[in-house]
């Protein structure tokens, strides 16, 4: 297994929570990583959508 890649905090709680999931990849087998990446993508896309809605 690989070492976790440190993630720099952004100061935005929702983004930081999504990025924190990436730290879990070190303990996840290659085949199961897709689920983690999809979850992170979904969380970040949702956060961006919410920000877009606030600005409209």
JSON list of C-alpha atoms in Angstrom, two decimals:
[
{"chain": "A", "resi": 1, "resn": "UNK", "atom": "CA", "xyz": [0.00, 0.00, 0.00]},
{"chain": "A", "resi": 2, "resn": "UNK", "atom": "CA", "xyz": [1.13, 3.53, -0.67]},
{"chain": "A", "resi": 3, "resn": "UNK", "atom": "CA", "xyz": [1.61, 6.36, 1.79]},
{"chain": "A", "resi": 4, "resn": "UNK", "atom": "CA", "xyz": [-1.21, 8.91, 2.12]},
{"chain": "A", "resi": 5, "resn": "UNK", "atom": "CA", "xyz": [-0.73, 12.14, 0.23]},
{"chain": "A", "resi": 6, "resn": "UNK", "atom": "CA", "xyz": [-1.15, 15.11, 2.57]},
{"chain": "A", "resi": 7, "resn": "UNK", "atom": "CA", "xyz": [-3.97, 17.43, 1.56]},
{"chain": "A", "resi": 8, "resn": "UNK", "atom": "CA", "xyz": [-3.64, 21.17, 2.22]},
{"chain": "A", "resi": 9, "resn": "UNK", "atom": "CA", "xyz": [-6.71, 22.65, 3.94]},
{"chain": "A", "resi": 10, "resn": "UNK", "atom": "CA", "xyz": [-8.63, 25.10, 1.77]},
{"chain": "A", "resi": 11, "resn": "UNK", "atom": "CA", "xyz": [-10.55, 26.82, 4.55]},
{"chain": "A", "resi": 12, "resn": "UNK", "atom": "CA", "xyz": [-13.86, 25.74, 2.99]},
{"chain": "A", "resi": 13, "resn": "UNK", "atom": "CA", "xyz": [-15.35, 23.00, 5.23]},
{"chain": "A", "resi": 14, "resn": "UNK", "atom": "CA", "xyz": [-17.20, 21.13, 2.47]},
{"chain": "A", "resi": 15, "resn": "UNK", "atom": "CA", "xyz": [-14.16, 21.07, 0.18]},
{"chain": "A", "resi": 16, "resn": "UNK", "atom": "CA", "xyz": [-11.85, 20.05, 3.02]},
{"chain": "A", "resi": 17, "resn": "UNK", "atom": "CA", "xyz": [-14.18, 17.18, 3.97]},
{"chain": "A", "resi": 18, "resn": "UNK", "atom": "CA", "xyz": [-14.25, 15.94, 0.38]},
{"chain": "A", "resi": 19, "resn": "UNK", "atom": "CA", "xyz": [-10.48, 16.17, -0.01]},
{"chain": "A", "resi": 20, "resn": "UNK", "atom": "CA", "xyz": [-9.96, 14.38, 3.32]},
{"chain": "A", "resi": 21, "resn": "UNK", "atom": "CA", "xyz": [-11.41, 11.28, 1.67]},
{"chain": "A", "resi": 22, "resn": "UNK", "atom": "CA", "xyz": [-8.34, 11.19, -0.58]},
{"chain": "A", "resi": 23, "resn": "UNK", "atom": "CA", "xyz": [-6.23, 10.40, 2.48]},
{"chain": "A", "resi": 24, "resn": "UNK", "atom": "CA", "xyz": [-8.13, 7.10, 2.73]},
{"chain": "A", "resi": 25, "resn": "UNK", "atom": "CA", "xyz": [-6.69, 5.90, -0.58]},
{"chain": "A", "resi": 26, "resn": "UNK", "atom": "CA", "xyz": [-3.48, 4.67, 1.03]},
{"chain": "A", "resi": 27, "resn": "UNK", "atom": "CA", "xyz": [-5.38, 1.86, 2.73]},
{"chain": "A", "resi": 28, "resn": "UNK", "atom": "CA", "xyz": [-7.71, 1.01, -0.16]},
{"chain": "A", "resi": 29, "resn": "UNK", "atom": "CA", "xyz": [-6.96, -1.60, -2.81]},
{"chain": "A", "resi": 30, "resn": "UNK", "atom": "CA", "xyz": [-6.72, -0.34, -6.37]},
{"chain": "A", "resi": 31, "resn": "UNK", "atom": "CA", "xyz": [-10.09, -1.75, -7.44]},
{"chain": "A", "resi": 32, "resn": "UNK", "atom": "CA", "xyz": [-11.92, -0.01, -4.60]},
{"chain": "A", "resi": 33, "resn": "UNK", "atom": "CA", "xyz": [-10.37, 3.40, -5.23]},
{"chain": "A", "resi": 34, "resn": "UNK", "atom": "CA", "xyz": [-12.90, 4.27, -7.92]},
{"chain": "A", "resi": 35, "resn": "UNK", "atom": "CA", "xyz": [-15.63, 4.58, -5.29]},
{"chain": "A", "resi": 36, "resn": "UNK", "atom": "CA", "xyz": [-13.52, 7.04, -3.29]},
{"chain": "A", "resi": 37, "resn": "UNK", "atom": "CA", "xyz": [-12.72, 9.13, -6.38]},
{"chain": "A", "resi": 38, "resn": "UNK", "atom": "CA", "xyz": [-16.39, 9.16, -7.41]},
{"chain": "A", "resi": 39, "resn": "UNK", "atom": "CA", "xyz": [-17.45, 10.26, -3.93]},
{"chain": "A", "resi": 40, "resn": "UNK", "atom": "CA", "xyz": [-14.88, 13.08, -3.89]},
{"chain": "A", "resi": 41, "resn": "UNK", "atom": "CA", "xyz": [-15.98, 14.18, -7.37]},
{"chain": "A", "resi": 42, "resn": "UNK", "atom": "CA", "xyz": [-19.65, 14.15, -6.37]},
{"chain": "A", "resi": 43, "resn": "UNK", "atom": "CA", "xyz": [-18.98, 16.15, -3.20]},
{"chain": "A", "resi": 44, "resn": "UNK", "atom": "CA", "xyz": [-16.89, 18.78, -5.03]},
{"chain": "A", "resi": 45, "resn": "UNK", "atom": "CA", "xyz": [-19.44, 19.06, -7.87]},
{"chain": "A", "resi": 46, "resn": "UNK", "atom": "CA", "xyz": [-22.21, 19.51, -5.31]},
{"chain": "A", "resi": 47, "resn": "UNK", "atom": "CA", "xyz": [-20.25, 22.22, -3.52]},
{"chain": "A", "resi": 48, "resn": "UNK", "atom": "CA", "xyz": [-19.64, 24.08, -6.79]},
{"chain": "A", "resi": 49, "resn": "UNK", "atom": "CA", "xyz": [-23.32, 23.81, -7.72]},
{"chain": "A", "resi": 50, "resn": "UNK", "atom": "CA", "xyz": [-24.34, 25.21, -4.35]},
{"chain": "A", "resi": 51, "resn": "UNK", "atom": "CA", "xyz": [-21.95, 28.14, -4.78]},
{"chain": "A", "resi": 52, "resn": "UNK", "atom": "CA", "xyz": [-23.34, 28.82, -8.26]},
{"chain": "A", "resi": 53, "resn": "UNK", "atom": "CA", "xyz": [-26.89, 28.85, -6.88]},
{"chain": "A", "resi": 54, "resn": "UNK", "atom": "CA", "xyz": [-25.89, 31.33, -4.15]},
{"chain": "A", "resi": 55, "resn": "UNK", "atom": "CA", "xyz": [-24.49, 33.74, -6.73]},
{"chain": "A", "resi": 56, "resn": "UNK", "atom": "CA", "xyz": [-27.60, 33.73, -8.92]}
]
